[in-house]
Every structure is written in structure tokens, then in C-alpha cells.
Coordinates of C-alpha atoms and ligand atoms in Angstrom, one line a residue:
Chain X
M1 CA 83.0 -8.9 53.9
N2 CA 83.5 -7.7 50.5
Q3 CA 80.7 -7.7 47.6
R4 CA 81.6 -11.2 46.7
E5 CA 81.8 -12.7 50.0
N6 CA 78.5 -11.0 51.4
F7 CA 76.9 -12.4 47.9
F8 CA 77.6 -15.8 48.9
A9 CA 76.7 -15.4 52.4
M10 CA 73.1 -14.4 51.1
L11 CA 73.0 -17.2 48.5
E12 CA 73.8 -19.7 51.2
G13 CA 71.0 -18.2 53.4
R14 CA 73.5 -16.9 56.0
K15 CA 73.0 -13.2 57.5
P16 CA 74.8 -10.9 55.1
E17 CA 76.7 -8.0 56.3
F18 CA 75.0 -5.5 54.1
I19 CA 72.3 -5.6 51.4
P20 CA 73.8 -5.0 48.1
N21 CA 72.9 -3.1 45.2
I22 CA 73.2 -4.2 41.5
M23 CA 75.7 -1.3 40.6
E24 CA 78.1 -2.5 43.1
V25 CA 77.8 -6.2 43.6
Y26 CA 78.2 -7.3 39.6
K27 CA 80.4 -7.0 36.6
I28 CA 77.6 -7.4 34.3
C29 CA 78.6 -8.9 30.8
I30 CA 76.4 -8.2 27.7
F31 CA 78.8 -8.6 24.8
G32 CA 78.1 -12.3 24.5
A33 CA 74.3 -11.5 24.4
D34 CA 75.3 -9.0 21.7
R35 CA 76.3 -11.7 19.6
A36 CA 74.1 -14.6 20.5
D37 CA 71.0 -13.1 21.0
Q38 CA 70.1 -9.1 20.3
P39 CA 72.5 -6.8 18.9
L40 CA 73.2 -4.0 21.4
V41 CA 73.0 -1.2 18.8
G42 CA 69.9 -2.7 16.9
G43 CA 69.9 -4.2 13.3
L44 CA 69.9 -7.9 12.2
D45 CA 70.5 -10.2 14.8
A46 CA 72.0 -13.8 14.3
F47 CA 68.6 -15.3 13.3
G48 CA 68.0 -12.2 10.8
V49 CA 65.4 -10.5 13.2
N50 CA 65.6 -6.7 13.1
W51 CA 66.0 -4.8 16.1
V52 CA 64.8 -1.3 16.4
V53 CA 66.4 0.9 19.2
T54 CA 65.2 4.0 20.9
K55 CA 67.4 5.8 23.6
E56 CA 65.3 3.8 26.1
G57 CA 66.0 0.4 24.9
E58 CA 65.4 -1.9 21.9
M59 CA 63.0 -4.4 20.6
P60 CA 62.4 -6.5 17.5
E61 CA 60.8 -4.5 14.9
P62 CA 57.1 -4.4 15.4
N63 CA 54.8 -5.8 12.7
R64 CA 57.6 -7.3 10.6
F65 CA 57.2 -11.2 11.4
M66 CA 59.5 -13.9 10.0
F67 CA 56.4 -16.1 10.1
E68 CA 52.7 -16.0 11.5
D69 CA 52.0 -19.6 11.8
I70 CA 54.1 -21.4 14.3
A71 CA 53.6 -24.5 12.2
D72 CA 56.1 -23.0 9.8
W73 CA 58.7 -22.3 12.0
K74 CA 61.4 -24.8 10.6
E75 CA 61.0 -23.2 7.1
Y76 CA 62.1 -20.0 8.5
V77 CA 64.3 -20.5 11.8
H78 CA 67.9 -21.4 11.0
F79 CA 70.0 -21.7 14.1
P80 CA 73.3 -19.8 14.2
D81 CA 76.5 -21.6 14.4
V82 CA 77.5 -21.1 17.9
D83 CA 81.2 -21.3 17.1
A84 CA 81.1 -18.5 14.7
L85 CA 79.5 -16.0 17.2
G86 CA 82.7 -14.7 18.8
I87 CA 81.9 -15.3 22.2
E88 CA 85.5 -16.0 23.4
E89 CA 86.4 -12.6 22.0
A90 CA 83.5 -10.9 23.6
A91 CA 84.5 -12.3 26.9
K92 CA 88.2 -11.2 26.6
I93 CA 87.1 -7.5 25.8
E94 CA 84.7 -7.4 28.8
L95 CA 86.7 -9.2 31.4
A96 CA 89.8 -7.3 30.8
D97 CA 89.5 -5.2 34.0
V98 CA 87.4 -7.4 36.2
N99 CA 88.5 -8.1 39.7
R100 CA 87.0 -11.6 40.4
D101 CA 88.0 -11.7 44.1
E102 CA 85.8 -8.5 44.5
V103 CA 82.6 -8.8 42.5
I104 CA 80.3 -11.2 41.1
V105 CA 80.4 -12.0 37.3
N106 CA 77.0 -11.9 35.9
V107 CA 76.5 -12.9 32.3
Y108 CA 73.3 -11.7 30.5
S109 CA 71.4 -14.1 28.4
P110 CA 68.3 -12.1 27.2
T111 CA 65.6 -13.1 24.9
G112 CA 64.6 -16.3 26.3
L113 CA 62.2 -19.1 25.0
F114 CA 58.8 -17.1 24.9
E115 CA 60.6 -13.7 24.0
R116 CA 62.4 -15.3 21.3
L117 CA 59.2 -16.7 19.7
A118 CA 57.6 -13.3 20.1
A119 CA 60.6 -11.8 18.3
F120 CA 59.9 -14.1 15.2
M121 CA 56.1 -13.6 15.1
G122 CA 54.9 -10.9 17.1
F123 CA 53.7 -11.2 20.8
E124 CA 50.0 -11.6 19.9
N125 CA 50.7 -14.3 17.2
A126 CA 53.1 -16.1 19.9
L127 CA 50.7 -15.9 22.6
C128 CA 47.6 -17.4 20.6
S129 CA 50.0 -20.2 19.1
L130 CA 50.7 -21.2 22.9
V131 CA 47.0 -22.1 23.1
E132 CA 46.2 -22.8 19.6
D133 CA 49.1 -25.1 18.4
P134 CA 50.9 -26.0 21.8
E135 CA 52.6 -29.1 20.0
S136 CA 54.4 -26.9 17.3
C137 CA 55.4 -24.4 20.1
Q138 CA 56.9 -27.1 22.2
E139 CA 58.8 -28.5 19.3
F140 CA 60.1 -24.9 18.5
F141 CA 61.0 -24.4 22.4
E142 CA 62.8 -27.7 22.4
A143 CA 64.9 -26.8 19.5
F144 CA 65.7 -23.3 20.6
A145 CA 66.5 -24.7 24.2
D146 CA 69.2 -26.6 22.5
Y147 CA 70.7 -23.4 20.9
K148 CA 70.4 -21.5 24.3
I149 CA 72.3 -24.4 26.0
A150 CA 74.9 -24.3 23.4
C151 CA 75.4 -20.5 24.1
M152 CA 75.1 -21.0 28.0
N153 CA 77.9 -23.7 27.8
R154 CA 79.9 -21.2 25.5
F155 CA 79.3 -18.5 27.9
I156 CA 80.4 -20.5 30.9
D157 CA 83.7 -21.5 29.1
A158 CA 84.5 -18.3 28.0
F159 CA 83.3 -15.9 30.9
Q160 CA 83.7 -18.3 33.9
P161 CA 80.6 -16.4 35.1
D162 CA 79.2 -16.6 39.1
V163 CA 75.8 -15.9 37.6
I164 CA 73.9 -16.1 34.3
T165 CA 70.9 -13.9 34.2
Y166 CA 68.4 -15.3 31.8
F167 CA 65.4 -13.0 30.5
D168 CA 62.1 -14.0 29.7
D169 CA 59.1 -11.5 30.1
L170 CA 56.2 -13.6 30.8
A171 CA 53.8 -11.5 32.6
T172 CA 52.2 -7.9 32.4
A173 CA 51.6 -5.3 35.5
N174 CA 48.6 -7.3 36.2
G175 CA 49.5 -11.0 35.7
L176 CA 50.8 -13.7 33.6
F177 CA 50.5 -13.4 29.7
M178 CA 49.6 -17.1 29.9
S179 CA 47.9 -19.4 32.4
P180 CA 50.4 -21.1 34.9
A181 CA 48.9 -24.5 33.3
V182 CA 49.9 -23.2 29.8
Y183 CA 53.5 -22.0 31.1
R184 CA 53.9 -25.4 32.7
S185 CA 52.8 -27.7 29.7
V186 CA 54.2 -25.8 27.0
I187 CA 57.3 -23.6 28.1
K188 CA 58.4 -25.1 31.4
P189 CA 60.0 -28.2 30.0
S190 CA 62.3 -26.6 27.7
H191 CA 63.0 -23.9 30.3
K192 CA 63.7 -26.7 32.9
R193 CA 66.5 -28.0 30.6
I194 CA 68.0 -24.6 30.2
I195 CA 68.1 -24.1 34.0
E196 CA 69.7 -27.4 34.5
A197 CA 72.4 -27.1 31.9
V198 CA 73.3 -23.8 33.8
T199 CA 73.1 -25.3 37.4
S200 CA 74.9 -28.4 36.5
R201 CA 77.9 -26.6 35.7
G202 CA 77.9 -24.9 39.1
V203 CA 76.7 -21.5 37.7
I204 CA 73.9 -19.6 39.8
F205 CA 70.7 -19.2 37.5
N206 CA 69.1 -15.8 37.9
Q207 CA 65.6 -15.7 36.3
H208 CA 64.5 -12.4 34.8
T209 CA 60.9 -11.8 34.7
C210 CA 59.3 -8.3 34.8
G211 CA 55.6 -7.9 35.7
K212 CA 53.5 -10.0 38.2
C213 CA 54.5 -13.3 37.7
E214 CA 54.3 -14.5 41.4
K215 CA 52.0 -17.5 40.3
I216 CA 55.3 -19.5 38.7
I217 CA 58.0 -18.4 41.2
E218 CA 57.6 -21.6 42.8
D219 CA 58.3 -23.3 39.6
Y220 CA 61.4 -21.4 39.2
V221 CA 62.6 -22.3 42.6
E222 CA 61.8 -25.9 41.9
M223 CA 63.7 -25.9 38.7
G224 CA 66.7 -24.6 40.4
A225 CA 66.8 -20.9 39.9
K226 CA 68.4 -19.2 43.0
M227 CA 67.7 -15.7 42.2
W228 CA 64.6 -13.7 40.4
S229 CA 65.5 -10.6 39.0
S230 CA 63.4 -7.6 38.3
A231 CA 61.2 -8.3 41.0
Q232 CA 58.4 -5.5 40.8
V233 CA 56.1 -4.3 43.4
S234 CA 52.9 -5.7 41.6
N235 CA 54.2 -8.9 43.3
D236 CA 53.9 -9.7 46.8
L237 CA 57.5 -8.9 47.5
D238 CA 57.4 -9.1 51.2
G239 CA 55.6 -12.6 51.1
I240 CA 58.0 -14.0 48.3
L241 CA 61.1 -12.7 50.3
E242 CA 59.7 -14.5 53.5
K243 CA 58.7 -17.6 51.9
Y244 CA 61.9 -18.2 50.1
Q245 CA 64.4 -17.2 52.6
G246 CA 67.6 -19.2 52.0
R247 CA 66.5 -20.5 48.9
L248 CA 65.7 -17.5 46.4
I249 CA 67.4 -13.9 46.2
V250 CA 65.0 -11.4 45.1
E251 CA 66.5 -8.6 43.0
G252 CA 64.3 -5.6 42.5
G253 CA 62.0 -3.6 44.6
W254 CA 61.7 -0.2 42.7
D255 CA 58.3 0.7 41.7
S256 CA 59.3 1.0 38.1
S257 CA 56.3 2.4 36.6
G258 CA 55.6 4.8 39.8
P259 CA 56.5 8.2 40.4
A260 CA 60.0 7.7 41.4
S261 CA 60.7 6.5 37.7
Y262 CA 59.2 9.7 36.2
N263 CA 61.6 12.1 34.3
D264 CA 60.7 14.9 36.5
A265 CA 61.1 12.9 40.0
T266 CA 63.1 14.8 42.2
V267 CA 66.2 13.7 44.3
E268 CA 63.9 13.8 47.3
D269 CA 61.4 11.3 45.6
I270 CA 64.2 9.0 44.6
I271 CA 65.7 8.9 48.0
A272 CA 62.3 8.3 49.5
E273 CA 61.8 5.3 47.1
T274 CA 65.5 4.0 47.9
V275 CA 64.7 4.3 51.6
R276 CA 61.3 2.5 51.2
C277 CA 63.0 -0.5 49.3
A278 CA 65.7 -0.6 52.2
K279 CA 63.5 -0.6 55.0
Q280 CA 60.7 -2.8 53.6
Y281 CA 62.9 -5.6 52.0
G282 CA 66.2 -5.0 53.3
P283 CA 65.8 -6.7 56.7
K284 CA 64.5 -9.9 55.0
G285 CA 68.2 -10.5 54.0
N286 CA 67.8 -12.3 50.7
F287 CA 67.4 -8.9 48.5
I288 CA 69.3 -7.0 46.1
F289 CA 68.3 -3.5 45.4
L290 CA 67.7 -2.9 41.5
P291 CA 66.5 0.7 40.8
T292 CA 64.9 1.4 37.5
L293 CA 65.9 5.0 37.1
L294 CA 65.3 6.5 33.5
N295 CA 65.6 9.8 32.3
E296 CA 65.2 11.7 28.9
N297 CA 68.5 10.0 27.7
G298 CA 67.8 6.4 28.7
N299 CA 68.5 4.2 31.4
A300 CA 70.4 6.3 34.1
I301 CA 73.0 3.6 35.0
F302 CA 74.5 3.5 31.4
V303 CA 73.7 7.2 30.4
G304 CA 74.4 8.9 33.6
D305 CA 72.1 11.1 35.8
P306 CA 73.0 13.7 38.8
R307 CA 70.4 11.9 40.8
L308 CA 72.2 8.5 41.0
A309 CA 75.1 9.6 43.2
P310 CA 72.3 11.0 46.0
M311 CA 70.4 7.7 45.5
I312 CA 73.5 5.6 46.1
E313 CA 74.6 7.7 49.2
A314 CA 71.1 7.2 50.5
W315 CA 71.2 3.5 49.9
H316 CA 74.6 3.3 51.7
T317 CA 73.5 5.4 54.6
V318 CA 70.2 3.9 55.4
D319 CA 70.0 1.1 58.0
K320 CA 68.9 -2.0 55.9
L321 CA 69.3 -5.0 58.0
Chain M
M1 CA 16.5 -15.3 20.1
E2 CA 17.9 -15.2 23.6
K3 CA 19.7 -18.5 23.1
V4 CA 21.5 -17.4 20.1
F5 CA 22.9 -14.5 22.0
A6 CA 24.0 -16.4 24.9
E7 CA 25.8 -18.8 22.6
L8 CA 27.5 -16.0 20.6
Q9 CA 28.5 -14.7 23.9
E10 CA 29.9 -18.0 25.0
A11 CA 31.9 -18.6 21.8
I12 CA 33.3 -15.3 22.1
E13 CA 34.6 -15.9 25.7
N14 CA 35.8 -19.0 24.8
G15 CA 37.8 -17.8 21.9
E16 CA 35.9 -20.0 19.5
T17 CA 36.4 -18.0 16.0
Q18 CA 34.2 -20.4 14.0
A19 CA 31.6 -20.8 16.4
A20 CA 31.2 -17.1 16.9
M21 CA 31.0 -16.8 13.2
D22 CA 28.2 -19.3 12.9
K23 CA 26.2 -17.9 15.7
T24 CA 26.5 -14.4 14.3
K25 CA 25.2 -15.8 10.9
D26 CA 22.5 -17.7 12.9
A27 CA 21.6 -14.4 14.6
L28 CA 21.3 -12.5 11.2
K29 CA 19.2 -15.0 9.8
L30 CA 16.7 -14.5 12.7
G31 CA 16.6 -11.0 11.5
L32 CA 18.5 -9.5 14.5
R33 CA 20.0 -6.1 13.9
T34 CA 23.7 -5.8 14.2
D35 CA 23.7 -3.2 16.9
K36 CA 21.6 -5.6 18.8
I37 CA 23.9 -8.3 18.5
I38 CA 26.8 -6.0 19.5
Q39 CA 24.9 -4.6 22.5
T40 CA 23.6 -8.0 23.6
A41 CA 26.3 -10.7 22.9
I42 CA 29.4 -9.1 22.3
N43 CA 29.7 -6.3 24.9
P44 CA 28.4 -8.6 27.6
A45 CA 31.1 -11.0 26.7
F46 CA 33.9 -8.4 27.0
K47 CA 32.3 -7.2 30.2
D48 CA 32.4 -10.6 31.6
L49 CA 35.9 -11.1 30.5
G50 CA 37.2 -7.9 32.1
Q51 CA 35.8 -8.9 35.5
K52 CA 37.5 -12.3 35.2
M53 CA 40.8 -10.7 34.1
F54 CA 40.5 -8.4 37.0
D55 CA 39.7 -11.3 39.4
G56 CA 43.0 -13.1 37.9
E57 CA 40.7 -15.9 36.5
I58 CA 42.0 -15.4 33.0
Y59 CA 45.2 -14.2 31.2
V60 CA 46.1 -12.1 28.1
T61 CA 46.0 -15.1 26.1
D62 CA 42.4 -15.7 26.8
V63 CA 41.6 -12.2 26.0
L64 CA 43.6 -12.3 22.8
M65 CA 41.7 -15.5 21.6
A66 CA 38.3 -13.8 22.6
S67 CA 39.1 -10.6 20.9
R68 CA 39.8 -12.7 17.6
A69 CA 36.4 -14.6 18.0
A70 CA 34.9 -11.1 18.2
H71 CA 36.6 -9.9 15.4
A72 CA 35.3 -12.8 13.3
A73 CA 31.8 -12.1 14.4
M74 CA 32.3 -8.5 13.4
Y75 CA 33.6 -9.6 10.1
V76 CA 30.7 -11.3 9.5
M77 CA 28.4 -8.3 10.1
E78 CA 30.8 -6.0 8.3
P79 CA 29.0 -5.9 4.9
I80 CA 25.7 -5.0 6.7
I81 CA 27.2 -2.5 9.3
S82 CA 28.9 -0.6 6.3
R83 CA 25.8 -0.5 4.2
F84 CA 24.4 1.8 6.6
S85 CA 26.7 5.0 6.9
G86 CA 27.4 6.1 10.3
A87 CA 26.8 2.5 11.7
T88 CA 30.1 2.6 13.4
K89 CA 30.0 3.7 16.6
G90 CA 32.9 6.3 16.5
I91 CA 36.3 6.6 15.1
V92 CA 39.3 6.4 17.4
A93 CA 42.8 7.1 16.3
I94 CA 45.3 5.4 18.5
G95 CA 49.0 5.2 18.9
T96 CA 52.1 4.6 21.2
V97 CA 53.9 7.8 21.9
A98 CA 57.2 8.8 20.4
G99 CA 60.4 6.7 22.1
D100 CA 58.0 3.9 23.0
L101 CA 57.9 0.7 21.4
H102 CA 55.5 -1.5 23.3
D103 CA 52.4 -2.4 21.4
I104 CA 50.8 -5.3 23.1
G105 CA 48.4 -3.1 25.2
K106 CA 47.6 -0.8 22.5
N107 CA 46.7 -3.7 20.2
L108 CA 44.5 -5.2 22.6
V109 CA 42.8 -1.9 23.2
I110 CA 42.5 -1.7 19.4
M111 CA 40.9 -5.4 19.1
M112 CA 38.5 -4.6 22.0
L113 CA 37.5 -1.3 20.3
Q114 CA 37.0 -3.0 16.7
G115 CA 35.3 -5.9 18.4
S116 CA 32.7 -3.6 20.1
G117 CA 32.0 -1.6 16.7
Y118 CA 34.4 1.3 16.6
T119 CA 36.3 2.3 13.5
V120 CA 40.1 2.4 14.8
I121 CA 42.9 4.1 13.0
D122 CA 46.3 2.7 14.3
L123 CA 48.9 5.1 14.1
G124 CA 51.5 2.3 15.2
I125 CA 54.2 2.7 17.7
D126 CA 56.6 5.5 18.3
V127 CA 54.5 7.9 16.9
P128 CA 55.6 11.7 16.9
V129 CA 53.3 14.6 18.2
E130 CA 52.9 15.7 14.6
T131 CA 51.6 12.4 13.3
F132 CA 48.9 12.6 16.0
I133 CA 48.0 16.3 14.9
D134 CA 47.7 15.4 11.4
A135 CA 45.5 12.5 12.1
V136 CA 43.2 14.6 13.9
R137 CA 43.1 16.8 11.0
T138 CA 42.9 14.2 8.4
H139 CA 40.6 11.4 10.0
K140 CA 38.6 13.7 12.2
P141 CA 38.2 11.0 15.0
D142 CA 35.9 11.4 17.8
V143 CA 38.6 10.2 20.0
L144 CA 42.4 10.3 20.3
A145 CA 43.8 7.5 22.3
L146 CA 47.6 7.6 23.4
S147 CA 49.4 4.5 25.2
S148 CA 52.6 5.1 27.0
L149 CA 54.4 2.2 28.8
L150 CA 57.6 4.1 29.6
T151 CA 57.9 6.5 32.4
T152 CA 60.3 8.5 30.1
T153 CA 57.9 9.0 27.3
L154 CA 55.1 10.3 29.4
P155 CA 56.3 13.9 28.6
E156 CA 55.1 13.1 25.2
L157 CA 51.3 13.1 26.5
D158 CA 52.1 16.5 28.0
N159 CA 53.5 17.5 24.6
L160 CA 50.5 16.3 22.5
M161 CA 48.1 18.0 24.7
E162 CA 49.9 21.3 24.5
A163 CA 50.2 20.9 20.7
L164 CA 46.3 20.2 20.2
V165 CA 45.7 23.3 22.3
Q166 CA 48.4 25.2 20.0
Q167 CA 46.8 24.2 16.9
G168 CA 43.3 24.9 17.7
L169 CA 42.2 21.3 17.8
R170 CA 41.6 20.8 21.5
S171 CA 37.8 21.3 21.2
Q172 CA 37.3 18.8 18.4
V173 CA 38.6 15.7 19.8
K174 CA 38.6 13.9 23.1
V175 CA 41.7 12.5 24.6
I176 CA 42.1 9.2 26.5
V177 CA 45.5 8.2 27.9
G178 CA 46.6 4.8 29.4
G179 CA 49.5 2.6 29.7
A180 CA 51.3 1.2 33.0
P181 CA 53.0 4.2 34.3
V182 CA 50.1 6.6 33.6
T183 CA 47.5 7.3 36.4
A184 CA 44.3 9.2 36.5
E185 CA 46.0 11.8 38.4
Y186 CA 48.4 12.1 35.7
A187 CA 45.8 12.3 33.0
G188 CA 43.9 15.0 35.0
R189 CA 47.1 17.0 35.4
I190 CA 47.6 17.1 31.5
K191 CA 43.9 17.8 31.0
A192 CA 43.2 14.6 29.0
D193 CA 39.5 13.9 29.1
A194 CA 39.9 10.2 30.4
Y195 CA 42.1 7.6 31.7
A196 CA 41.6 3.7 31.5
N197 CA 43.8 1.0 33.3
D198 CA 42.7 -1.6 30.9
L199 CA 41.4 -2.6 27.7
F200 CA 37.9 -3.1 29.0
E201 CA 37.8 0.3 30.8
A202 CA 39.4 1.9 27.8
T203 CA 36.2 0.6 25.6
E204 CA 33.8 2.0 28.3
A205 CA 35.4 5.3 28.4
V206 CA 35.6 5.7 24.8
G207 CA 31.9 4.9 24.7
D208 CA 31.3 7.7 27.1
L209 CA 33.5 10.2 25.3
V210 CA 31.8 9.5 21.8
K211 CA 28.5 10.2 23.5
N212 CA 29.9 13.3 25.1
R213 CA 29.1 11.6 28.7
I214 CA 31.2 12.3 31.8
G215 CA 31.8 8.9 32.6
K216 CA 33.4 6.6 35.4
Y217 CA 36.7 7.1 33.7
A218 CA 36.5 10.9 33.0
V219 CA 39.5 13.0 34.7
Ligands
B1M401 C1 44.6 5.3 25.1 O1 43.9 4.6 25.9 C2 44.5 3.7 26.4 C3 43.9 3.0 27.4 C4 44.1 1.8 28.0 C5 45.5 1.4 27.6 C6 46.3 2.1 26.8 C7 45.7 3.1 26.1 N1 47.5 1.6 26.8 C8 47.4 0.6 27.7 N2 46.3 0.5 28.1 C9 45.8 -0.5 29.1 O2 45.1 -1.5 28.4 C10 46.1 -2.3 28.2 C11 45.3 -3.8 28.2 O3 44.6 -4.1 29.3 C12 47.2 -2.3 29.2 O4 48.5 -2.5 28.5 P1 49.8 -2.9 29.1 O5 50.8 -2.6 28.2 O6 49.9 -2.4 30.3 O7 49.5 -4.4 29.2 C13 49.7 -5.2 28.0 C14 48.4 -6.0 27.9 C15 50.6 -6.1 28.6 N3 51.9 -5.7 29.1 C16 52.8 -5.3 28.3 O8 53.0 -5.7 27.2 C17 54.3 -4.8 29.1 C18 54.7 -5.9 29.9 C19 56.2 -5.8 30.3 C20 56.7 -6.8 31.0 C21 57.1 -5.2 29.1 C22 57.2 -6.1 28.0 C23 56.4 -7.5 27.5 C24 58.3 -5.8 26.9 N4 59.2 -4.8 27.0 CO1 59.5 -3.4 28.4 N5 57.8 -4.2 29.3 C25 57.5 -3.6 30.5 C26 56.2 -4.2 31.1 C27 56.5 -4.4 32.7 C28 55.1 -4.0 33.4 N6 55.0 -4.0 34.6 O9 54.2 -3.5 32.5 C29 58.1 -2.1 30.9 C30 57.1 -1.4 30.5 N7 59.1 -2.1 30.3 C31 60.3 -1.6 30.4 C32 61.6 -1.2 29.7 C33 62.7 -0.5 30.6 C34 61.7 -1.7 28.4 N8 60.8 -2.4 27.9 C35 61.5 -2.8 26.6 C36 61.2 -3.9 25.7 C37 60.1 -4.8 26.1 C38 59.8 -6.3 25.4 C39 60.4 -6.3 23.9 C40 60.7 -7.4 25.9 C41 58.5 -6.5 25.6 C42 57.5 -5.5 24.7 C43 57.0 -6.2 23.5 C44 55.8 -5.4 22.8 N9 55.9 -5.6 21.5 O10 55.3 -4.6 23.3 C45 62.4 -1.9 26.3 C46 61.9 -0.6 25.7 C47 61.8 -0.4 24.2 C48 61.3 1.0 23.9 N10 61.9 1.7 23.3 O11 60.2 1.0 24.1 C49 63.1 -1.8 27.7 C50 63.8 -0.3 27.9 C51 63.9 -2.7 28.1 C52 65.3 -2.6 27.6 N11 66.3 -2.4 28.4 O12 65.4 -2.7 26.3 C53 59.9 -0.9 32.1 C54 59.6 0.4 32.0 C55 60.3 1.3 33.2 C56 60.0 2.5 33.3 N12 60.5 3.1 34.1 O13 59.5 3.4 32.2 C57 58.8 -2.0 32.5 C58 58.0 -1.4 33.4 C59 59.4 -3.3 32.8 C60 60.5 -2.9 34.2 N13 61.6 -3.7 34.0 O14 60.3 -2.2 34.9 C61 46.9 -1.2 30.0 O15 48.0 -0.4 30.4

């Protein structure tokens, strides 16, 4: 089986021939997101939020909020014209050399419902608003979901992706930002519409949520997500892999805040973490390896790192199934 | 008297800002001292919340709302506290290290420290070593608090410790470090004074540091 066939075997709950890693299974597309959600090199996004970049990554400029009271959102939020974003052009550039028979085309859609609210008003204001003024939040989420859905449809037309990965960080290393009840009543209805818009067009929905979010994995599955990404070790990954066999592919596994992610992690440390992931999660069958290897220049996958080659070699050599 | 403390504690735990202000005013009207109010109502509220957070019973939203309520209580007491110089429990300068823009954890630690009666100087995010050093010279804080959420920015903690020694400032300030990739072992290795895993531990640890106590979170 090639990467593509193997991926679909996993997705359908059949036994894969091998356990993939994200570097080899995907053609990851980020140029659409650059235009619709967050500019890759920082600066103003299509909503007028300023993104600041360090070599590790980017985020909305802290302490510079568009509004602080969610009740005011309509005054400040002007939805971009999806026709004018240039998504088709982005797709042409990014898909120029892709072999669709071999790999999975995975289009990234960052800055989900909650993160977008936080981009406008800061994380703390956004979190307090969920509790203090849920009605205004719901109204905002509904409107933003309309925009996201329009973008998703454009992504689907232009990229013809197999997978869309939708990013929304809803958890810390210790638990959810908000209670499951708040998530379910305020965010989930709009989240569900976004998921259904994607899956109704035959595209696989991959939900990215960092941190310990295990309390709402069932919600993701129930809404139609077939994959969960950035699955971190603060969750009971063994239990989740087992519980959702044949229903959910878990992408992650790497202890991203642990010593194997430190700048001074040795090749041996990295191989040990790779082997741990392979042996612990591989046998379950519904797992994709997503290492978080950062170095002083940024994310190793994008900026290069001499430790990557031995890591991939170790991944290939170790018995996973 | 006990009733008002219990009611204030409850208002804070429930994140009820108005009630927290009202109960603080009631307590002051009864002639209760501000330090007694902080010790008997605000600190226990956070202790309780810390345990609940640890047990997974409450979430960041709840802690944020509680911090806001505690701030409101502190706001009511502020004019009285500032009338007595030295009434602050201590000065803490805090920042997220260079290269790192994460600020939710740092801000929660700040809210908690302020809510517990400390004066906090927020140096912001992406703070270079030189700014921390300047802050030690200018503000003479009792405690320097550093947050790092990225593994790649951990070496900034080492750099700061080295700079403090080189500049002859190490004995003047206690250093506490925290953030997801930081561990007690790491803190020990760089010779920080304390490590805290969350905002509640951070507040307790700062309490020990300003009193020069070797506490539970010393490394
Ligand atoms: C001094 O004394 C003390 C004492 C205690 C102290 C302390 C100081 N500081 C903290 N504490 C302690 O008390 C606090 C309160 O209890 C606690 O603080 P925490 O900050 O831990 O907890 C907070 C209350 C809530 N927790 C958080 O806010 C962090 C949660 C996670 C999901 C997270 C979030 C939310 C975000 N992120 Co970021 N993010 C992650 C996080 C995952 C995780 N497992 O932690 C992490 C930290 N991020 C990561 C990454 C990679 C990134 N993020 C980025 C961006 C973002 C968002 C904008 C989406 C958002 C941040 C918003 C903001 N304004 O801060 C980028 C970095 C930008 C930059 N240069 O800094 C970006 C590079 C992503 C990208 N591709 O752009 C990872 C780091 C991996 C590594 N090896 O270092 C990560 C572990 C997630 C992952 N995928 O693995 C304790 O640690």
C-alpha cells in the first residue's frame, strides 16, 4: 500500500500496513489560511487583526484588542469578502507538484471559533465573555461560522482536499479552558455546522485541539470529526485510541513540552521518544505520528534539523504494529 | 464577623464581582483590617479553587472570574492599603521570556498575586534578559517571576540566571520560574529559587520567597 491507500485503510477501520507520520503522509496546504485566517509572515489579517511573529510561530498582537465587550462585536467585526481572498490562486501555487495518487491533501484552516474571538478581544476577555454574555458569544460564533463555512467551501472547490484540519485550541495542559457544559451550549452548535459543511462535501474533518481536551472528544466524534490532531500526552491517549478504534484517527503522541522537545535534546532522547510513540500507540492501528521538534530556529519540520533524519529512520525501523 | 468572611469567600469563588465588592465594604464597616480580610477570605477562596482546579472540578474560566472578583475586593481596599506604606505583601516583577508570546498563564499568575495583595510589575511578553535586569535595578522587586511556555525559549531562563550573577544582582532578588515545559528539576538545574506548576502554587511559593522561607516549592 502507498501512503494514500494505507491512510484510507486506517480511516475505514481496516488494519493498516504501516503507521504513518505526518511528514510523509500529507501534502499540507497553508496558503489558503494565509489569506483567509492568519498571515504566514505576520501583519494584518483580513479582519484587521495584527499578527506578531517570532521564529517559533505567531499569534495576535497581545493587549491590542479590537473590542473588550462582546456585546460590541458587530460594531467592529467586518467579514472579508471571500471572493476577494485569492484562495484559488493560493491553491494553484500550492498544488503545483502534488501527486494525488500517492499522498493525502490536507488543507489547514487555523483560528477556529474560539481562537478568532480571542484574536479580537484577547484570551481572558474571550473566556470571561463565554460565561458573562453567552448570548452575544453565540451570535458572534454563528456569524463567524458562516464565514468559516464560506471559506471551507472555497477551500474544497479550489484544493479538492482529502482532509481539512480545523484548529481551535480549547484546552490547557491540565484541562479545558471552559467547562464542557459551556463548550456545548455556547461553541458547539456553530462548531457542528462547520463540521457538517465539510463532511457533507465528502471531505474528512480533522479537529486540532492542543492540551487536555479529552472530555469533549466524544462531542467531536459525534459531530463527524474522523481525526483528532495534536493529541497530547496529557490526555489518556491509550484509552482514546482503544475506545475510538475504527471511528477516530489520533494524530500526535509526542510529549511536546517534555525533554525530547528541549533544544538540547540529544538524538538518543529523540529516538527514545519516537520509539515510545511507535510501541505505545502504533499497535492500536488508528494512530499517526506527529512529532513536535523545535529548535533555536523554530519548528524543525520547516527550518530543518540534523536530528530529523535519525528520527524518521528510527520511526521506519521500529516495529509499530 | 465570620459570616462576612464566609460570604466574601463564597462571592469570590463564584466569581461574583458586585457581591465581592459589597461584602468587602461590609467587612470594612465592621472595622476588620485589610490584612485579616485577605488572609481569612481571599486566600482561602483561592486555596479552595486551587484544589478544585487540581481535581478537574473547575476550569480556567472559573478561575478568571474568581480573580476578577478578588480584584474588585482589592480595589475596594486599595485606598486603605496604600495609606499604610509597606502594606503590600511584596513586589513581584513578572514576564514571559524572549521569543515566547504566550501570556494566559502569566496573566493568571498576576491576577492571583494581585488578588492576594502583592504589587506586580508586568513586564509583558517576549521580554529580553536586559529588560528583566533593568527591572531588578529599577523596581527592586522581592521576586522575579519568569514564564516560558515553549521548549525553545527555556534557555532564556538559563541566560537570565547567568546575567543576574554577572551583574552582581543574584543576591538581591529571588527567582521563581514556571510554564508548561518547566519542571522543578529544570528550575533546580539553573539555580532558580522556586518552581510552581500553577497559579496557586505560584502564589504560595512567592509568599515563601518574600518571607525568606524555604517552602514546599523551593528547588
Ligand atoms: C514565574 O512563575 C510562574 C509560575 C507559574 C507559572 C508561570 C510562571 N507561568 C505559567 N505558570 C503556571 O501557572 C499558570 C496558571 O496555572 C500555568 O500556565 P499555562 O500557560 O501552562 O496555563 C494557562 C493557564 C493556559 N495554557 C495556555 O495558555 C497554553 C495552552 C496551549 C494550548 C497554547 C495556546 C493556548 C496558544 N498557543 Co501555543 N499553546 C500551547 C499550549 C498547550 C499546552 N499543553 O500547554 C503550546 C505551549 N504552544 C505551542 C506552540 C508550538 C505554539 N503556540 C503558539 C500560539 C498559541 C495561541 C495563540 C494559539 C495560544 C496562546 C494565546 C496566548 N495569548 O497566550 C505559537 C507560538 C507563538 C510564540 N512565539 O510564542 C506556536 C509556535 C504555534 C504556531 N505554530 O504558531 C506548543 C509548544 C511546544 C514546544 N515544544 O514548546 C504547545 C505545548 C502546544 C503544542 N502543540 O504542543 C502554569 O504553567
